[in-house]
Tab-separated table of C-alpha atoms in Angstrom:
chain	number	residue	atom	x	y	z
A	171	MET	CA	-17.530	-34.917	0.456
A	172	THR	CA	-17.355	-31.668	2.042
A	173	ASP	CA	-19.031	-31.221	5.355
A	174	THR	CA	-21.091	-27.919	4.645
A	175	THR	CA	-21.911	-27.823	8.195
A	176	ALA	CA	-18.417	-27.319	9.462
A	177	ARG	CA	-17.760	-23.362	10.710
A	178	HIS	CA	-15.211	-21.521	9.232
A	179	PRO	CA	-12.252	-21.509	11.112
A	180	PHE	CA	-12.652	-17.204	10.190
A	181	ASP	CA	-15.594	-17.576	12.180
A	182	ASP	CA	-14.097	-19.667	14.897
A	183	ALA	CA	-11.409	-17.031	15.113
A	184	LEU	CA	-14.163	-14.358	15.500
A	185	GLU	CA	-15.745	-15.716	18.416
A	186	LEU	CA	-16.824	-13.483	20.646
A	187	GLU	CA	-18.349	-14.383	24.329
A	188	THR	CA	-20.478	-11.411	25.799
A	189	LEU	CA	-19.493	-10.314	29.217
A	190	SER	CA	-21.825	-7.566	30.105
A	191	PRO	CA	-23.742	-4.800	27.521
A	192	GLY	CA	-20.683	-3.619	25.346
A	193	LEU	CA	-17.859	-5.901	27.096
A	194	TYR	CA	-16.712	-9.488	24.960
A	195	LEU	CA	-14.365	-11.664	25.818
A	196	GLY	CA	-12.239	-13.690	22.813
A	197	ARG	CA	-9.355	-15.368	22.322
A	198	THR	CA	-6.136	-15.338	20.175
A	199	SER	CA	-6.094	-18.328	17.197
A	200	ALA	CA	-3.218	-19.913	16.302
A	201	PRO	CA	-4.343	-20.320	12.666
A	202	TYR	CA	-4.528	-16.373	12.012
A	203	ASN	CA	-0.884	-16.488	13.989
A	204	ASN	CA	1.479	-13.625	12.200
A	205	MET	CA	5.205	-13.859	12.301
A	206	VAL	CA	4.735	-12.111	15.962
A	207	GLY	CA	1.193	-12.354	17.375
A	208	PRO	CA	-2.057	-12.577	15.572
A	209	PHE	CA	-2.885	-11.352	11.588
A	210	GLY	CA	-3.505	-7.921	12.763
A	211	GLY	CA	-6.144	-7.772	9.789
A	212	LEU	CA	-8.296	-10.623	11.867
A	213	THR	CA	-7.971	-8.175	15.154
A	214	ALA	CA	-9.361	-5.671	12.676
A	215	ALA	CA	-12.179	-7.443	11.481
A	216	THR	CA	-12.801	-8.657	15.466
A	217	PHE	CA	-13.287	-5.378	16.367
A	218	LEU	CA	-15.823	-4.723	13.699
A	219	ARG	CA	-17.795	-7.981	14.761
A	220	ALA	CA	-17.852	-6.684	18.438
A	221	ILE	CA	-19.766	-3.597	16.971
A	222	GLU	CA	-21.647	-5.866	15.092
A	223	ARG	CA	-22.864	-7.841	18.398
A	224	HIS	CA	-23.665	-4.448	20.339
A	225	PRO	CA	-27.617	-4.911	20.679
A	226	ASP	CA	-27.413	-0.879	19.622
A	227	HIS	CA	-25.302	-0.458	16.632
A	228	LEU	CA	-26.856	1.248	13.778
A	229	GLY	CA	-26.003	0.546	9.875
A	230	ASP	CA	-23.432	-0.809	8.358
A	231	PRO	CA	-19.314	0.407	8.721
A	232	VAL	CA	-18.259	3.359	6.953
A	233	SER	CA	-14.447	3.904	8.358
A	234	LEU	CA	-12.636	1.750	11.213
A	235	THR	CA	-9.163	2.804	12.641
A	236	ILE	CA	-7.266	0.412	14.386
A	237	ASN	CA	-4.163	1.873	16.634
A	238	PHE	CA	-1.845	-1.329	17.786
A	239	ALA	CA	-0.361	-0.033	20.852
A	240	GLY	CA	1.466	-3.214	22.070
A	241	PRO	CA	1.561	-6.739	21.518
A	242	VAL	CA	-1.522	-9.026	21.671
A	243	THR	CA	-0.044	-12.103	23.025
A	244	GLU	CA	-1.486	-15.423	22.945
A	245	GLY	CA	-4.759	-16.255	24.752
A	246	GLU	CA	-7.645	-14.316	25.919
A	247	PHE	CA	-8.043	-10.948	25.913
A	248	GLU	CA	-11.620	-8.140	26.476
A	249	ILE	CA	-12.830	-5.733	24.359
A	250	SER	CA	-15.249	-3.107	25.169
A	251	THR	CA	-17.067	-1.121	22.919
A	252	ARG	CA	-18.695	1.990	23.494
A	253	ALA	CA	-20.820	4.292	21.507
A	254	VAL	CA	-19.825	7.922	22.165
A	255	ARG	CA	-22.348	9.743	20.003
A	256	THR	CA	-25.285	8.368	17.577
A	257	ASN	CA	-26.664	11.172	15.169
A	258	ARG	CA	-29.783	10.559	12.625
A	259	SER	CA	-27.594	8.715	10.354
A	260	ASN	CA	-24.249	8.088	11.730
A	261	GLN	CA	-22.753	6.372	14.943
A	262	HIS	CA	-19.263	6.504	16.730
A	263	TRP	CA	-17.583	4.341	18.434
A	264	TYR	CA	-14.578	4.155	20.999
A	265	LEU	CA	-12.844	0.437	21.608
A	266	GLU	CA	-10.329	-0.871	23.349
A	267	LEU	CA	-8.435	-4.342	23.623
A	268	SER	CA	-7.067	-5.744	26.960
A	269	GLN	CA	-4.965	-8.289	28.559
A	270	ASP	CA	-4.449	-8.827	31.958
A	271	GLY	CA	-5.929	-5.019	32.308
A	272	VAL	CA	-3.000	-3.308	30.177
A	273	VAL	CA	-4.500	-1.777	26.848
A	274	ALA	CA	-3.045	-3.438	23.559
A	275	THR	CA	-4.988	-1.924	21.094
A	276	THR	CA	-7.776	0.909	20.381
A	277	ALA	CA	-9.963	1.635	17.972
A	278	THR	CA	-12.543	4.221	16.602
A	279	ALA	CA	-15.449	3.668	14.195
A	280	VAL	CA	-18.270	5.414	12.452
A	281	PHE	CA	-21.825	2.928	11.589
A	282	GLY	CA	-24.283	4.376	9.460
A	283	THR	CA	-27.413	3.910	7.186
A	284	ARG	CA	-26.830	5.083	3.615
A	285	ARG	CA	-29.166	6.564	1.423
A	286	GLU	CA	-29.895	7.013	-2.270
A	287	THR	CA	-28.204	9.797	-3.780
A	288	TRP	CA	-25.954	10.653	-6.501
A	289	ASN	CA	-23.313	8.650	-6.727
A	290	ASP	CA	-20.158	8.194	-9.104
A	291	ALA	CA	-16.776	6.706	-8.895
A	292	GLU	CA	-13.281	8.266	-10.420
A	293	ALA	CA	-10.902	5.599	-9.337
A	294	SER	CA	-10.958	2.533	-11.484
A	295	PRO	CA	-9.703	-1.069	-10.997
A	296	PRO	CA	-5.825	-1.850	-12.180
A	297	SER	CA	-5.473	-3.714	-15.535
A	298	VAL	CA	-4.887	-7.488	-14.288
A	299	PRO	CA	-5.128	-10.741	-15.860
A	300	ALA	CA	-8.240	-12.873	-14.771
A	301	PRO	CA	-7.860	-15.186	-11.790
A	302	SER	CA	-8.434	-18.057	-13.868
A	303	GLU	CA	-5.196	-16.863	-15.811
A	304	VAL	CA	-2.742	-16.219	-12.771
A	305	LYS	CA	-1.461	-19.219	-10.821
A	306	ALA	CA	-1.882	-19.364	-7.206
A	307	GLY	CA	1.102	-18.452	-4.619
A	308	GLY	CA	1.057	-17.547	-1.156
A	309	PHE	CA	3.565	-16.620	1.646
A	310	PRO	CA	5.820	-19.236	3.178
A	311	ASP	CA	4.283	-21.784	5.584
A	312	PHE	CA	5.460	-20.214	8.800
A	313	ILE	CA	3.277	-17.391	8.273
A	314	ALA	CA	-0.023	-19.314	9.404
A	315	TRP	CA	-2.425	-16.657	8.601
A	316	ALA	CA	-1.519	-16.907	5.015
A	317	ARG	CA	-2.665	-20.353	4.602
A	318	ASN	CA	-6.173	-19.574	5.425
A	319	TYR	CA	-6.559	-17.159	1.645
A	320	GLU	CA	-6.379	-17.942	-1.537
A	321	MET	CA	-3.859	-15.949	-3.703
A	322	ARG	CA	-2.919	-15.124	-6.918
A	323	PHE	CA	-0.285	-12.698	-7.496
A	324	THR	CA	-0.683	-10.139	-10.503
A	325	ALA	CA	2.277	-8.211	-9.594
A	326	GLY	CA	4.345	-7.758	-6.136
A	327	ALA	CA	4.442	-11.414	-5.246
A	328	LEU	CA	6.950	-12.511	-1.998
A	329	ASN	CA	10.667	-13.027	-2.940
A	330	GLU	CA	14.579	-12.094	-2.316
A	331	GLU	CA	14.889	-9.846	-4.871
A	332	GLU	CA	14.421	-5.556	-4.157
A	333	SER	CA	12.167	-4.364	-6.460
A	334	ALA	CA	12.450	-0.584	-7.759
A	335	ASP	CA	8.642	0.259	-6.614
A	336	SER	CA	6.500	-1.429	-3.970
A	337	THR	CA	3.148	-1.793	-6.265
A	338	ILE	CA	1.544	-5.114	-5.152
A	339	SER	CA	-1.421	-6.713	-7.006
A	340	LEU	CA	-3.177	-9.946	-6.260
A	341	TRP	CA	-6.996	-11.652	-6.542
A	342	VAL	CA	-7.752	-12.900	-2.930
A	343	ARG	CA	-10.487	-15.145	-1.325
A	344	ASP	CA	-11.059	-16.389	2.017
A	345	PHE	CA	-9.844	-20.770	2.199
A	346	PRO	CA	-11.700	-22.676	1.972
A	347	SER	CA	-14.060	-20.498	0.428
A	348	ARG	CA	-16.402	-18.319	2.315
A	349	ALA	CA	-19.170	-15.363	1.456
A	350	LEU	CA	-17.702	-12.279	1.805
A	351	ASP	CA	-19.329	-9.844	4.404
A	352	PHE	CA	-17.761	-6.677	6.383
A	353	ALA	CA	-15.514	-8.723	8.367
A	354	SER	CA	-13.819	-10.528	6.031
A	355	LEU	CA	-13.527	-7.670	3.900
A	356	THR	CA	-11.906	-5.760	6.680
A	357	SER	CA	-9.538	-8.381	7.403
A	358	MET	CA	-8.127	-8.341	3.625
A	359	CYS	CA	-7.706	-4.567	3.968
A	360	ASP	CA	-4.483	-5.803	5.611
A	361	ILE	CA	-3.698	-8.789	3.678
A	362	PHE	CA	-0.437	-7.280	1.852
A	363	TYR	CA	2.824	-8.264	3.402
A	364	PRO	CA	4.533	-5.169	4.499
A	365	ARG	CA	6.084	-2.762	1.365
A	366	ILE	CA	9.273	-2.924	2.596
A	367	PHE	CA	10.075	-6.537	2.244
A	368	GLN	CA	9.553	-6.258	-1.333
A	369	ARG	CA	11.663	-2.713	-1.629
A	370	ARG	CA	14.200	-4.312	-0.095
A	371	GLY	CA	13.932	-8.157	-0.837
A	372	LYS	CA	14.186	-9.201	2.398
A	373	TYR	CA	12.676	-9.911	5.666
A	374	VAL	CA	13.160	-6.985	7.985
A	375	PRO	CA	11.366	-6.192	11.218
A	376	ALA	CA	8.435	-4.246	10.338
A	377	GLY	CA	4.833	-4.203	11.923
A	378	THR	CA	1.703	-1.529	11.554
A	379	ILE	CA	1.878	1.206	14.114
A	380	SER	CA	-2.249	2.816	12.663
A	381	LEU	CA	-4.869	1.428	10.120
A	382	THR	CA	-8.063	3.055	8.786
A	383	ILE	CA	-10.337	1.900	6.408
A	384	HIS	CA	-13.046	3.313	4.519
A	385	TYR	CA	-15.742	1.355	3.453
A	386	PHE	CA	-17.657	1.681	0.213
A	387	ALA	CA	-19.204	-1.564	-0.097
A	388	THR	CA	-23.098	-2.079	0.910
A	389	SER	CA	-24.531	-5.187	2.048
A	390	GLU	CA	-25.879	-5.479	-1.179
A	391	ASP	CA	-22.536	-5.129	-2.874
A	392	LEU	CA	-21.238	-8.052	-0.810
A	393	ALA	CA	-24.048	-10.086	-1.408
A	394	LYS	CA	-23.477	-9.962	-5.060
A	395	GLN	CA	-19.925	-10.671	-4.420
A	396	ALA	CA	-20.615	-13.546	-2.296
A	397	ASP	CA	-17.247	-15.539	-2.545
A	398	SER	CA	-15.977	-14.255	-5.892
A	399	TYR	CA	-12.362	-13.268	-5.675
A	400	VAL	CA	-11.496	-9.487	-4.891
A	401	LEU	CA	-8.741	-7.566	-6.415
A	402	ALA	CA	-6.491	-6.015	-3.788
A	403	HIS	CA	-3.940	-3.527	-4.673
A	404	ALA	CA	-1.708	-1.395	-2.845
A	405	HIS	CA	1.675	0.744	-2.998
A	406	SER	CA	3.741	3.057	-0.387
A	407	ARG	CA	4.793	6.818	-1.074
A	408	ARG	CA	7.744	6.687	1.179
A	409	PHE	CA	10.151	4.972	3.554
A	410	ASN	CA	11.672	7.663	5.607
A	411	ARG	CA	13.512	7.067	9.283
A	412	GLY	CA	12.160	3.672	10.266
A	413	TYR	CA	8.444	4.786	8.882
A	414	PHE	CA	6.339	3.940	5.823
A	415	ASP	CA	3.192	4.569	4.370
A	416	GLN	CA	0.451	1.909	2.689
A	417	SER	CA	-2.797	3.238	0.108
A	418	ALA	CA	-4.727	0.302	-0.780
A	419	GLU	CA	-8.051	-0.437	-2.778
A	420	LEU	CA	-10.205	-3.638	-2.768
A	421	TRP	CA	-11.838	-4.279	-5.604
A	422	GLY	CA	-15.038	-6.384	-6.518
A	423	SER	CA	-15.396	-8.945	-9.208
A	424	ASP	CA	-17.646	-6.403	-10.744
A	425	GLU	CA	-15.214	-3.733	-10.784
A	426	SER	CA	-16.616	-2.107	-7.977
A	427	LEU	CA	-14.626	-0.304	-5.285
A	428	LEU	CA	-15.366	-2.134	-2.296
A	429	ALA	CA	-13.306	-0.322	0.159
A	430	THR	CA	-9.734	1.305	0.636
A	431	SER	CA	-7.246	1.677	3.606
A	432	HIS	CA	-4.706	3.264	4.459
A	433	GLN	CA	-1.624	2.481	7.266
A	434	VAL	CA	1.049	3.943	8.466
A	435	VAL	CA	4.308	0.933	9.338
A	436	TYR	CA	7.421	0.764	11.234
A	437	TYR	CA	10.276	-0.815	10.218
A	438	LYS	CA	14.322	-1.280	11.259
A	439	ASP	CA	16.889	-1.721	8.639
C-alpha cells in the first residue's frame, strides 16, 4: 500500500528555514545531484520557492532568470531575497545564493497578478505520439536527479551516436507522481541534457551559465494539469567557440503552452 502521507522528495529538497525576513537557509539534496553539483532545475525551483515563502510576495511568477556564477557545493546555503520594486500589478525581485559568504548563484524574477484580456496563442505543440505509445526511458544511473522523473522520449533520447540536429522532445512528470506547481514547472524547464551531448554523441564538459524562464501558466492551468505528463521540447540554434544556446517549450496535457525557457551553456570539445 502506498503511503499517501509521505512527503515528496522534491518538497524535501526545497525545504527552507527562515533565518530573518527575506533570508533563508537551505541544504543541497543528494537525490537531486547532477554530474557536478546539484541539478540546475532544482536550484532554480529553490529560488522560486524562496520568493513564494516571502510574506511580501505578490501574485505568481511571470519570469525568472538564474545566473550560475560558480559551483554550488554539497551542504548548507543561504538565499537572500529582496523585492526591489512593487508596482500595481507586478513585483521585481533580486536574489543571491551564497555559501560561506561567497555568492554562487544570482537571480532576478518578476511576479505579477494576471487580469482578463484578449488572448491568443501563435505557437503550437510538436506532433508526437501519446505518452502511452512511448516506452519509458531516462539517463544513466549516475545522474541522480533524473531518477526523480518519468521520461518518455519521442526524439533525442541520450545515446552515443552523433546527431545532425539538436531537437529533443519528451513526455515528463515527477516520479513518484506529484501535482504540478510553479516550483516543479520551473525545475522541468531544465529537464534537457546538454544539446552538445546529442550533437557529438558523447559526454563533454558543459554547464548552464544563464537560464531564463517565462511563465504563461496560471494557477488554474496548473490545477487542471494535476500530475499529468508535460511535453518538453527544445533545440539549439548555434554551437560556437565554447558556447551554445537552447530554447525550450513546455506544453500541458491540454496542449496549452505552460512556459518557455532560454539558456546559454558553455562547453569544451
